[in-house]
Short mmCIF file of C-alpha atoms in Angstrom, two decimals:
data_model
loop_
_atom_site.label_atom_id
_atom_site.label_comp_id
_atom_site.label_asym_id
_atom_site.label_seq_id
_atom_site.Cartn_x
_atom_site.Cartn_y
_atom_site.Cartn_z
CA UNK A 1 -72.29 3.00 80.55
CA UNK A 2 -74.61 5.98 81.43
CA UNK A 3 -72.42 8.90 82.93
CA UNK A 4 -72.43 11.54 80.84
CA UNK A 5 -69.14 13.38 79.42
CA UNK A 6 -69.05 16.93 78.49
CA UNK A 7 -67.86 17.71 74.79
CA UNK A 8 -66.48 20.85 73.63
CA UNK A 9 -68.78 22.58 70.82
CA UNK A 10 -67.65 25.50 68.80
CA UNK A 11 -69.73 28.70 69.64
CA UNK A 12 -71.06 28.84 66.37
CA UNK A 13 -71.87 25.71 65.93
CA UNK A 14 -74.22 25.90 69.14
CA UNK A 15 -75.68 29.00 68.00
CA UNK A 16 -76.66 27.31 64.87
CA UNK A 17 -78.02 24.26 66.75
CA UNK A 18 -80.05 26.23 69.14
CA UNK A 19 -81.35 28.34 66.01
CA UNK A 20 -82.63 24.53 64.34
CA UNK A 21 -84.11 23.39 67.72
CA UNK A 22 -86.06 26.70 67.87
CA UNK A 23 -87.59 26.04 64.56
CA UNK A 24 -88.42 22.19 65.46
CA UNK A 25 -89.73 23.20 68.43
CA UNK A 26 -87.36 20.93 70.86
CA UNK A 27 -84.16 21.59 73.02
CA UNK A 28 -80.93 22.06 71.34
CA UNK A 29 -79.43 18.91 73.58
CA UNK A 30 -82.37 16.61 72.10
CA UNK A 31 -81.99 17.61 68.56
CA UNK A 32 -77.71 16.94 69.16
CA UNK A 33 -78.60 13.80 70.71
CA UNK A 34 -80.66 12.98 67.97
CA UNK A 35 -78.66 13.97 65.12
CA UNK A 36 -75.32 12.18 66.62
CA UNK A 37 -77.61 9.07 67.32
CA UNK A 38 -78.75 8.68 64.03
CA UNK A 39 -75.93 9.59 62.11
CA UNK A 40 -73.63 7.71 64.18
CA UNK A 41 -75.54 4.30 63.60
CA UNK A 42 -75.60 5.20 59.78
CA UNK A 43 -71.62 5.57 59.51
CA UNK A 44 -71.21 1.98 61.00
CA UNK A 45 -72.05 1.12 57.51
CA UNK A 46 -71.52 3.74 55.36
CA UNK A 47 -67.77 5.86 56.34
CA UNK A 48 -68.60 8.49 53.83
CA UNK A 49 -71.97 10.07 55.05
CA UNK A 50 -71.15 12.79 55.45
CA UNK A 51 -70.18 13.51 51.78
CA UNK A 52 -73.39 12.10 50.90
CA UNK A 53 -75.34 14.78 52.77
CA UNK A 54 -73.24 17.61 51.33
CA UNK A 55 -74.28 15.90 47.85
CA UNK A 56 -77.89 15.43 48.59
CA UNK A 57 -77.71 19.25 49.29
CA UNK A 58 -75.96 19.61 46.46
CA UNK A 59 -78.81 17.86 44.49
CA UNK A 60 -81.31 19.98 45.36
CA UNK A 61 -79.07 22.92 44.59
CA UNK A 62 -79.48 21.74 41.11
CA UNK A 63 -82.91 20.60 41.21
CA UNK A 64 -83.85 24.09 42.78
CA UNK A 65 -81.53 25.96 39.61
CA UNK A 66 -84.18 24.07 37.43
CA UNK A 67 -81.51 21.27 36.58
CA UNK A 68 -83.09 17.78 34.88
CA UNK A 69 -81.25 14.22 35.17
CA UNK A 70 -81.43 12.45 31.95
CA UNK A 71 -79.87 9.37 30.88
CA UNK A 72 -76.27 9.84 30.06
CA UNK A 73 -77.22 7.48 26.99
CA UNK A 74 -80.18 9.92 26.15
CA UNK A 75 -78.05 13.31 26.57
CA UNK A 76 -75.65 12.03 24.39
CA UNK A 77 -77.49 11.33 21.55
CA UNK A 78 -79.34 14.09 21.84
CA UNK A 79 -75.99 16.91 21.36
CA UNK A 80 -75.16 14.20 18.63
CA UNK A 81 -78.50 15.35 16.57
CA UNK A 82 -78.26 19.63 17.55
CA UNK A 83 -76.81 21.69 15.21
CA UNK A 84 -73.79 24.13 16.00
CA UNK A 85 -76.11 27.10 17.20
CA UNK A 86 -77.97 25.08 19.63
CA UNK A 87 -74.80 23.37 20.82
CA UNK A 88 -73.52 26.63 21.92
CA UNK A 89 -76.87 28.00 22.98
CA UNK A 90 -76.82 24.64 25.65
CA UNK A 91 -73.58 25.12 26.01
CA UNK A 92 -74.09 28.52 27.77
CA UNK A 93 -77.85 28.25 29.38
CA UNK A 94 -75.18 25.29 31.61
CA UNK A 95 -72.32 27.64 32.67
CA UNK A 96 -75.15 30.23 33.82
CA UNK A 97 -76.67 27.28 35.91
CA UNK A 98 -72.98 25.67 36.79
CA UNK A 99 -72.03 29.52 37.99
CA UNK A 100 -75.55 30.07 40.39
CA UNK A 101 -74.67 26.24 41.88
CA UNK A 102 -70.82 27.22 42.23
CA UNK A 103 -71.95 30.90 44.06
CA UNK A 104 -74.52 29.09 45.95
CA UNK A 105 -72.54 26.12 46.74
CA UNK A 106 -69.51 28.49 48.46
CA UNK A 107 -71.64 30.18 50.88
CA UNK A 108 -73.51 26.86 51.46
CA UNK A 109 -70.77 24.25 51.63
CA UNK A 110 -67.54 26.50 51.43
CA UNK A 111 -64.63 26.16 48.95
CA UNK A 112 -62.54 23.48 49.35
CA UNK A 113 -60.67 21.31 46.85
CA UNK A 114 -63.50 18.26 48.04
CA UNK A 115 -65.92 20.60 46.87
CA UNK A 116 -64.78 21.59 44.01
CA UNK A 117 -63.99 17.78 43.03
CA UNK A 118 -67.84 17.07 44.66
CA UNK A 119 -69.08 19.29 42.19
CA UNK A 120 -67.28 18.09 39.06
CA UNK A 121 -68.53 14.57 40.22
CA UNK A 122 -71.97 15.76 39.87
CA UNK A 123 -72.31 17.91 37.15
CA UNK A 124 -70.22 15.26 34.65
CA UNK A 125 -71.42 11.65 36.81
CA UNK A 126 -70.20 9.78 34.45
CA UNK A 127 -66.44 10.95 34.36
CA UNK A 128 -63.80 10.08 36.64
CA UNK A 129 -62.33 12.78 38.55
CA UNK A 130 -59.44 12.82 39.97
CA UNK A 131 -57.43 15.18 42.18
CA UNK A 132 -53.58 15.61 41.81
CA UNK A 133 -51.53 18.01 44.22
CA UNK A 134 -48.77 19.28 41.46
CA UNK A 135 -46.73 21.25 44.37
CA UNK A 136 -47.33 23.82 47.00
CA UNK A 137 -51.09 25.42 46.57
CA UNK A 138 -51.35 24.04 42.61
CA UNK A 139 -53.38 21.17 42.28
CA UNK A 140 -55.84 19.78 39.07
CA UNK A 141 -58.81 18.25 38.76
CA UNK A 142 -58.28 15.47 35.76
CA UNK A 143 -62.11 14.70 34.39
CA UNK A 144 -61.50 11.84 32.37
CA UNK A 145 -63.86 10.05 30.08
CA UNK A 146 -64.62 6.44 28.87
CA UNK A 147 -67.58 6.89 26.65
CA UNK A 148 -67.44 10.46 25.32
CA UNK A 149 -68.23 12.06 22.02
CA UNK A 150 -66.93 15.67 21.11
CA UNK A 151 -69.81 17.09 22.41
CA UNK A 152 -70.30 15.92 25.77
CA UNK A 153 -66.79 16.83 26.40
CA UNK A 154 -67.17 20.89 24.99
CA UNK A 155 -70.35 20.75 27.64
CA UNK A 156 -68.07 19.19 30.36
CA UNK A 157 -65.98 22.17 29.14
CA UNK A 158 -68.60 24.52 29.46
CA UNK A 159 -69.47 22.70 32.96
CA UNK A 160 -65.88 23.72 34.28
CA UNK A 161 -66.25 26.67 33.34
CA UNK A 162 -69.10 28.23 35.22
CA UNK A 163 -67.90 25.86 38.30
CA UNK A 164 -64.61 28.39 37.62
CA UNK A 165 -66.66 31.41 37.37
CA UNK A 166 -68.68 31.11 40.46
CA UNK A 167 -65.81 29.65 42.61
CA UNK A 168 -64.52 32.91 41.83
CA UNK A 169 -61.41 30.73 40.72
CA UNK A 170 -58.66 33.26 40.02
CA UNK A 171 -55.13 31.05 39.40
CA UNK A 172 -56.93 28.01 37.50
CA UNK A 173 -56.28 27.01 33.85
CA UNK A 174 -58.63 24.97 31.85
CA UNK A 175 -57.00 21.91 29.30
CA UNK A 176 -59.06 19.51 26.77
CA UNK A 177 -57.42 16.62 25.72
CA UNK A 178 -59.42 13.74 23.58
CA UNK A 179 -61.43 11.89 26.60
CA UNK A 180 -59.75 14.33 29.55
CA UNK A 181 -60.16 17.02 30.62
CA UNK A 182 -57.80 19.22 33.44
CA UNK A 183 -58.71 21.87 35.60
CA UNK A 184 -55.38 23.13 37.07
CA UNK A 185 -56.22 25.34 40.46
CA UNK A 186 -53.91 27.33 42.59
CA UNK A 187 -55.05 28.88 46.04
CA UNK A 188 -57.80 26.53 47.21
CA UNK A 189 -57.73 24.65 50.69
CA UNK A 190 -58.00 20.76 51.01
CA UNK A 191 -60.58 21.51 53.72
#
């Protein structure tokens, strides 16, 4: 089948196309084709690409921020051996860097409730997260933990709380439990 069918495209979504052809040097209707080729042949396999490209953005949000990935085992043992002071010291330098990746991430990615649940997924990997509409506009985020000591969940804690911050989250309350740990929103779109 070669005839050709004419799609609908969003003015600004054209504008931005034409603006990333410009820079690769090609038309705007070759770099289309090519990203709807590729991409296309990639979801046969794998339904949730396109989450994976807003995380490997995401990624080198943090990377860029001056984040490190360690091994969960490693991190852990290491808040098990620092004192109070530098507990809190951590504990702050991450909602800084959780804040600049929240601001960043909303002008980037824009805030939805994926996003926000995106973002607790990579900042705490090893949690669950789940989301929970509670009734019209209030939702939470429940982090929940299988291996956790009492300091990986205050930095989790501390984690939420710059996500909060530069969310600019202004109806959201923040609960610890033993291994959970709820983020109730209000106000936020599901996309």
């Amino acid at each position: 089948m070669s005839s050709r069918r004419f799609v609908a495209l969003p003015e600004r979504l054209l504008v931005d196309a034409i603006k990333v052809a410009e820079k690769l040097g090609i038309p705007y209707t070759v770099l289309i084709e090519r990203i709807l080729t590729e991409v296309l042949k990639l979801m046969r396999y794998k339904k949730n690409l396109l989450e994976s490209l807003a995380m490997v953005d995401a990624f080198d949000d943090v990377r860029r921020l001056g984040g490190v990935f360690l091994p969960e085992k490693s991190v852990v043992e290491m808040l098990s051996l620092a004192n109070t002071e530098k507990l809190n010291e951590i504990c702050l330098e991450l909602t800084k860097m959780t804040s600049w990746y929240a601001e960043l991430s909303k002008v980037k990615r824009s805030l939805t409730l994926t996003e926000v649940k995106n973002s607790l997924e990579l900042w705490v990997p090893s949690a669950r997260v789940d989301l929970v509409r509670e009734g019209e506009g209030t939702y939470k985020f429940v982090v929940s933990f299988v291996n956790y000591s009492r300091e990986f969940l205050e930095l989790s804690k501390c984690i939420a709380e710059g996500l909060v911050r530069g969310y600019g989250l202004e109806e959201h309350e923040l609960i610890t439990g033993p291994s959970v740990l709820v983020l109730r929103v209000g106000g936020l779109s599901e996309e």
